[in-house]
Coordinates of C-alpha atoms and ligand atoms in Angstrom, one line a residue:
X445 CA 55.3 -165.8 -56.0
X446 CA 54.7 -167.0 -52.4
X447 CA 58.3 -168.2 -52.1
X448 CA 57.1 -170.9 -49.6
X449 CA 55.9 -168.3 -47.1
X450 CA 52.6 -169.0 -45.3
X451 CA 50.8 -165.9 -44.3
X452 CA 47.4 -167.5 -43.9
X453 CA 45.4 -165.7 -41.2
X454 CA 47.5 -162.5 -41.4
X455 CA 46.0 -159.2 -42.3
X456 CA 48.4 -157.1 -44.5
X457 CA 47.9 -153.4 -45.4
X458 CA 49.8 -152.1 -48.3
X459 CA 49.7 -148.3 -48.8
X460 CA 49.9 -147.3 -52.4
X461 CA 48.9 -150.9 -53.3
X462 CA 46.8 -150.0 -56.4
X463 CA 49.7 -149.7 -58.8
X464 CA 53.5 -149.8 -59.2
X465 CA 55.6 -151.6 -56.6
X466 CA 52.7 -151.7 -54.1
X467 CA 50.4 -153.6 -56.4
X468 CA 53.1 -156.3 -56.9
X469 CA 53.7 -156.5 -53.1
X470 CA 49.9 -156.9 -52.6
X471 CA 49.9 -159.8 -55.1
X472 CA 52.8 -161.6 -53.4
X473 CA 51.4 -161.2 -49.9
X474 CA 48.0 -162.4 -51.1
X475 CA 49.5 -165.4 -52.9
X476 CA 51.2 -166.3 -49.6
X477 CA 47.7 -166.4 -48.0
X478 CA 47.4 -163.0 -46.4
X479 CA 44.2 -161.0 -46.5
X480 CA 45.3 -157.8 -48.1
X481 CA 44.0 -154.3 -47.8
X482 CA 45.3 -151.8 -50.3
X483 CA 45.1 -148.1 -49.7
X484 CA 45.6 -145.0 -51.9
X485 CA 43.8 -141.9 -53.1
X486 CA 42.4 -143.2 -56.4
X487 CA 39.5 -145.5 -55.7
X488 CA 39.1 -146.6 -59.3
X489 CA 42.6 -147.9 -59.5
X490 CA 42.3 -149.5 -56.1
X491 CA 39.0 -151.2 -56.9
X492 CA 40.5 -152.7 -60.1
X493 CA 43.5 -154.0 -58.2
X494 CA 41.4 -155.4 -55.3
X495 CA 39.3 -157.4 -57.8
X496 CA 42.5 -159.2 -58.9
X497 CA 43.2 -160.3 -55.3
X498 CA 41.6 -163.1 -53.3
X499 CA 39.3 -161.3 -50.8
X500 CA 41.1 -158.0 -51.5
X501 CA 39.9 -154.8 -49.8
X502 CA 40.3 -151.4 -51.3
X503 CA 40.1 -148.4 -48.9
X504 CA 40.6 -144.8 -49.9
X505 CA 43.3 -143.1 -47.9
X506 CA 45.5 -140.1 -48.3
X507 CA 48.5 -140.9 -46.1
X508 CA 49.3 -137.2 -45.7
X509 CA 46.0 -136.6 -43.9
X510 CA 45.7 -137.8 -40.3
X511 CA 41.9 -138.0 -40.3
X512 CA 42.0 -140.0 -43.6
X513 CA 44.6 -142.4 -42.1
X514 CA 42.6 -142.9 -38.9
X515 CA 39.3 -143.6 -40.8
X516 CA 41.0 -145.9 -43.3
X517 CA 42.7 -148.1 -40.7
X518 CA 39.6 -148.2 -38.6
X519 CA 37.7 -149.5 -41.6
X520 CA 40.4 -152.0 -42.5
X521 CA 40.5 -153.4 -38.9
X522 CA 36.7 -153.6 -38.8
X523 CA 36.7 -155.7 -41.9
X524 CA 39.8 -158.0 -41.5
X525 CA 40.9 -157.5 -37.9
X526 CA 44.0 -156.0 -36.5
X527 CA 46.9 -155.4 -38.9
X528 CA 49.7 -158.0 -38.7
X529 CA 51.8 -156.6 -41.6
X530 CA 52.1 -152.9 -42.6
X531 CA 53.9 -152.1 -45.8
X532 CA 54.4 -148.3 -46.0
X533 CA 54.9 -148.2 -49.8
X534 CA 52.9 -145.0 -50.8
X535 CA 55.4 -142.3 -51.9
X536 CA 56.2 -139.8 -54.5
X537 CA 59.4 -138.5 -56.0
X538 CA 59.8 -135.1 -57.7
X539 CA 63.1 -133.8 -58.8
X540 CA 64.1 -130.1 -58.5
X541 CA 67.4 -128.3 -58.2
X542 CA 67.9 -127.3 -54.6
X543 CA 67.8 -123.6 -55.5
X544 CA 64.2 -124.1 -56.7
X545 CA 63.2 -126.3 -53.8
X546 CA 60.9 -124.1 -51.9
X547 CA 59.4 -124.9 -48.5
X548 CA 56.1 -126.1 -50.1
X549 CA 58.0 -128.7 -52.2
X550 CA 60.0 -129.9 -49.2
X551 CA 56.8 -130.1 -47.1
X552 CA 55.1 -132.1 -49.9
X553 CA 58.0 -134.7 -50.1
X554 CA 58.1 -134.9 -46.3
X555 CA 54.3 -135.3 -46.0
X556 CA 53.9 -138.2 -48.4
X557 CA 57.3 -140.0 -47.8
X558 CA 57.9 -139.6 -44.1
X559 CA 54.8 -138.2 -42.3
X560 CA 52.6 -140.8 -44.1
X561 CA 54.6 -143.8 -42.8
X562 CA 54.6 -142.2 -39.3
X563 CA 50.8 -141.8 -39.3
X564 CA 50.2 -145.3 -40.6
X565 CA 52.5 -146.8 -38.0
X566 CA 50.7 -144.8 -35.3
X567 CA 47.5 -146.4 -36.5
X568 CA 48.6 -150.0 -36.1
X569 CA 51.4 -150.2 -33.6
X570 CA 49.4 -150.5 -30.3
X571 CA 47.6 -153.5 -31.7
X572 CA 50.8 -155.1 -32.8
X573 CA 52.3 -154.5 -29.3
X574 CA 49.2 -156.0 -27.7
X575 CA 49.5 -159.1 -30.0
X576 CA 53.3 -159.2 -29.4
X577 CA 53.6 -159.7 -33.1
X578 CA 53.9 -157.5 -36.2
X579 CA 55.9 -156.6 -39.3
X580 CA 56.4 -153.0 -40.4
X581 CA 58.2 -152.6 -43.7
X582 CA 58.9 -149.2 -45.0
X583 CA 59.7 -148.9 -48.7
X584 CA 62.5 -146.4 -48.6
X585 CA 64.9 -146.1 -51.4
X586 CA 68.6 -146.1 -52.2
X587 CA 68.0 -142.3 -51.8
X588 CA 67.8 -143.1 -48.1
X589 CA 71.4 -144.4 -48.1
X590 CA 73.2 -142.1 -50.5
X591 CA 72.7 -138.7 -52.2
X592 CA 71.5 -138.1 -55.7
X593 CA 71.5 -134.7 -57.4
X594 CA 68.2 -132.7 -57.8
X595 CA 66.2 -134.7 -55.2
X596 CA 67.3 -133.0 -51.9
X597 CA 63.7 -133.0 -50.6
X598 CA 63.0 -136.6 -51.5
X599 CA 66.4 -137.7 -50.2
X600 CA 65.8 -135.9 -46.9
X601 CA 62.4 -137.6 -46.5
X602 CA 63.7 -141.0 -47.3
X603 CA 66.8 -140.6 -45.0
X604 CA 64.2 -139.7 -42.4
X605 CA 62.3 -142.9 -43.0
X606 CA 65.5 -144.8 -42.2
X607 CA 66.0 -142.9 -38.9
X608 CA 62.4 -143.8 -38.0
X609 CA 62.9 -147.4 -39.0
X610 CA 66.1 -147.9 -37.0
X611 CA 64.9 -146.1 -33.8
X612 CA 61.5 -147.8 -33.8
X613 CA 63.1 -151.2 -34.4
X614 CA 65.1 -150.8 -31.2
X615 CA 62.0 -149.7 -29.3
X616 CA 60.1 -152.7 -30.5
X617 CA 63.0 -155.2 -30.2
X618 CA 61.6 -157.1 -27.2
X619 CA 57.9 -156.8 -28.2
X620 CA 57.7 -159.1 -31.2
X621 CA 57.5 -156.4 -33.8
X622 CA 60.1 -156.0 -36.5
X623 CA 60.7 -152.8 -38.4
X624 CA 62.7 -152.7 -41.6
X625 CA 63.3 -150.6 -44.6
X626 CA 63.6 -152.0 -48.2
X627 CA 65.6 -149.7 -50.4
X628 CA 65.1 -150.2 -54.1
X629 CA 67.2 -148.6 -56.7
X630 CA 65.5 -147.2 -59.8
X631 CA 62.6 -149.5 -60.3
X632 CA 60.5 -150.0 -63.4
X633 CA 57.3 -148.1 -62.4
X634 CA 55.6 -144.8 -63.1
X635 CA 58.2 -143.0 -60.9
X636 CA 61.1 -144.2 -63.2
X637 CA 59.0 -143.6 -66.3
X638 CA 58.3 -140.0 -65.2
X639 CA 62.0 -139.5 -64.5
X640 CA 62.8 -140.8 -68.0
X641 CA 60.2 -138.5 -69.6
X642 CA 61.7 -135.6 -67.5
X643 CA 65.2 -136.3 -68.8
X644 CA 63.9 -136.6 -72.4
X645 CA 62.0 -133.3 -72.1
X646 CA 64.7 -131.3 -70.4
X647 CA 67.8 -132.6 -72.2
X648 CA 66.5 -133.7 -75.6
X649 CA 68.0 -137.1 -75.1
X650 CA 66.3 -140.2 -76.5
X651 CA 64.3 -142.6 -74.2
X652 CA 67.1 -145.2 -74.5
X653 CA 69.7 -142.6 -73.5
X654 CA 67.5 -141.5 -70.6
X655 CA 67.2 -145.1 -69.3
X656 CA 71.0 -145.5 -69.6
X657 CA 71.4 -142.4 -67.5
X658 CA 69.1 -143.7 -64.8
X659 CA 70.7 -147.1 -64.6
X660 CA 74.2 -145.7 -64.7
X661 CA 74.2 -145.8 -60.9
X662 CA 73.3 -149.5 -60.9
X663 CA 76.4 -151.8 -61.4
X664 CA 74.1 -154.3 -63.0
X665 CA 73.0 -151.6 -65.5
X666 CA 69.3 -152.4 -65.4
X667 CA 66.1 -151.1 -63.8
X668 CA 65.0 -153.1 -60.8
X669 CA 61.7 -155.1 -61.3
X670 CA 58.9 -154.6 -58.8
X671 CA 58.7 -158.3 -58.1
X672 CA 62.3 -158.2 -56.8
X673 CA 61.2 -155.7 -54.2
X674 CA 58.1 -157.7 -53.4
X675 CA 60.1 -160.8 -52.8
X676 CA 62.2 -159.0 -50.3
X677 CA 59.1 -157.7 -48.5
X678 CA 57.7 -161.3 -48.5
X679 CA 60.9 -162.7 -47.0
X680 CA 60.7 -160.1 -44.2
X681 CA 57.2 -161.2 -43.3
X682 CA 58.1 -164.8 -42.6
X683 CA 58.6 -166.4 -39.2
X684 CA 62.3 -167.0 -40.0
X685 CA 62.9 -163.3 -40.4
X686 CA 62.2 -162.5 -36.7
X687 CA 65.9 -161.5 -36.2
X688 CA 66.0 -159.2 -39.1
X689 CA 65.1 -155.8 -37.7
X690 CA 66.3 -152.2 -38.0
X691 CA 67.8 -153.0 -41.4
X692 CA 67.9 -151.1 -44.6
X693 CA 67.9 -153.8 -47.3
X694 CA 69.1 -152.5 -50.6
X695 CA 67.6 -154.1 -53.7
X696 CA 69.8 -152.2 -56.1
X697 CA 72.2 -154.4 -58.0
X698 CA 75.1 -153.5 -55.8
X699 CA 74.6 -149.7 -56.0
X700 CA 75.2 -149.3 -52.3
X701 CA 77.2 -151.7 -50.1
Ligands
LIG1418 P1 54.2 -145.2 -58.2 O1 54.2 -143.7 -58.6 O2 54.0 -146.2 -59.3 O3 53.0 -145.4 -57.2 C1 52.9 -144.6 -56.0 C2 51.8 -145.2 -55.2 O4 51.7 -144.4 -54.0 C3 50.5 -145.1 -55.9 O5 49.8 -146.3 -55.6 C4 49.8 -143.9 -55.3 O6 48.4 -144.1 -55.2 C5 50.4 -143.9 -53.8 N1 50.3 -142.6 -53.2 C6 51.0 -141.5 -53.6 N2 50.7 -140.5 -52.8 C7 49.8 -140.9 -51.9 C8 49.1 -140.4 -50.8 N3 49.2 -139.1 -50.5 N4 48.3 -141.2 -50.1 C9 48.1 -142.5 -50.4 N5 48.8 -143.1 -51.4 C10 49.6 -142.3 -52.2 O7 55.5 -145.4 -57.4 P2 56.4 -146.7 -57.2 O8 55.6 -147.9 -57.2 O9 57.5 -146.6 -58.1 O10 56.9 -146.4 -55.7 C11 56.5 -147.0 -54.5 C12 57.4 -146.7 -53.4 O11 58.7 -147.1 -53.8 C13 57.5 -145.2 -53.1 O12 57.6 -145.0 -51.7 C14 58.8 -144.8 -53.8 O13 59.4 -143.7 -53.2 C15 59.7 -146.0 -53.6 N6 60.7 -146.2 -54.6 C16 60.5 -146.2 -55.9 C17 61.6 -146.3 -56.8 C18 61.4 -146.3 -58.3 O14 62.4 -146.1 -59.0 N7 60.2 -146.6 -58.8 C19 62.9 -146.4 -56.3 C20 63.1 -146.4 -54.9 C21 62.0 -146.3 -54.0 P3 47.3 -142.9 -55.5 O15 47.9 -142.0 -56.6 O16 46.1 -143.6 -55.9 O17 47.2 -142.2 -54.2

């Protein structure tokens, strides 16, 4: 799925690249010729995925932990050189009514979904500025563009990612670095599967009914497939996307417009 892009000679890091959307992004960047480093907490999952890539590198990293991020990016750079493409994909979504959203839950959602991308960008930006070239792509969500019930903490974190994206894009506008957010609607991965199980457990609905409830927001009435998100990321990495910066690109069947 290289879509005609040529990323030979580029080093791409995909956080959360061991499974879900991140694993498919890693595949597509690799197919386009990039050397891909995948990061996450579960080394077994990462190693399995890296073996499927051409010259793939798996590095353990908890994006919520500054020391872990510093060590992981130093190791990635040592192996494959400075990072040309950073895809901040690692994230987690947990739903709770606001009344039960304590500070610990809010902090957890902010740490993984907002502070994680911030730390990873800090780890690569100076080298991108020095090279006058770079692509930063934050996998946000339609929850960065609109509200949904029962995910105030996740929604706040993802809205924060968009603020970070837009402001940094302006700061980098004359420095050869583009910064964008890709905003998927409900996508067919563990996150959506967990949401479906949650609906089934809490409401007694069947799995089909739960899926229908999730896709009710999507005018096309379907779950987004991870390769649709990956194709958007790949497009943003190309030379011809240099004017696309500070954008929040929804991959969501028309859910937001
Ligand atoms: P999955 O749950 O399938 O995968 C999440 C990935 O993030 C895993 O690789 C996981 O690896 C990694 N991760 C989680 N926490 C950390 C951490 N602290 N440090 C490092 N890595 C971490 O999620 P999806 O593929 O569905 O989601 C990917 C991104 O897309 C997320 O940012 C999510 O918010 C966003 N998104 C998803 C949607 C969906 O419906 N699926 C819709 C909109 C946006 P490990 O556990 O090994 O650390």
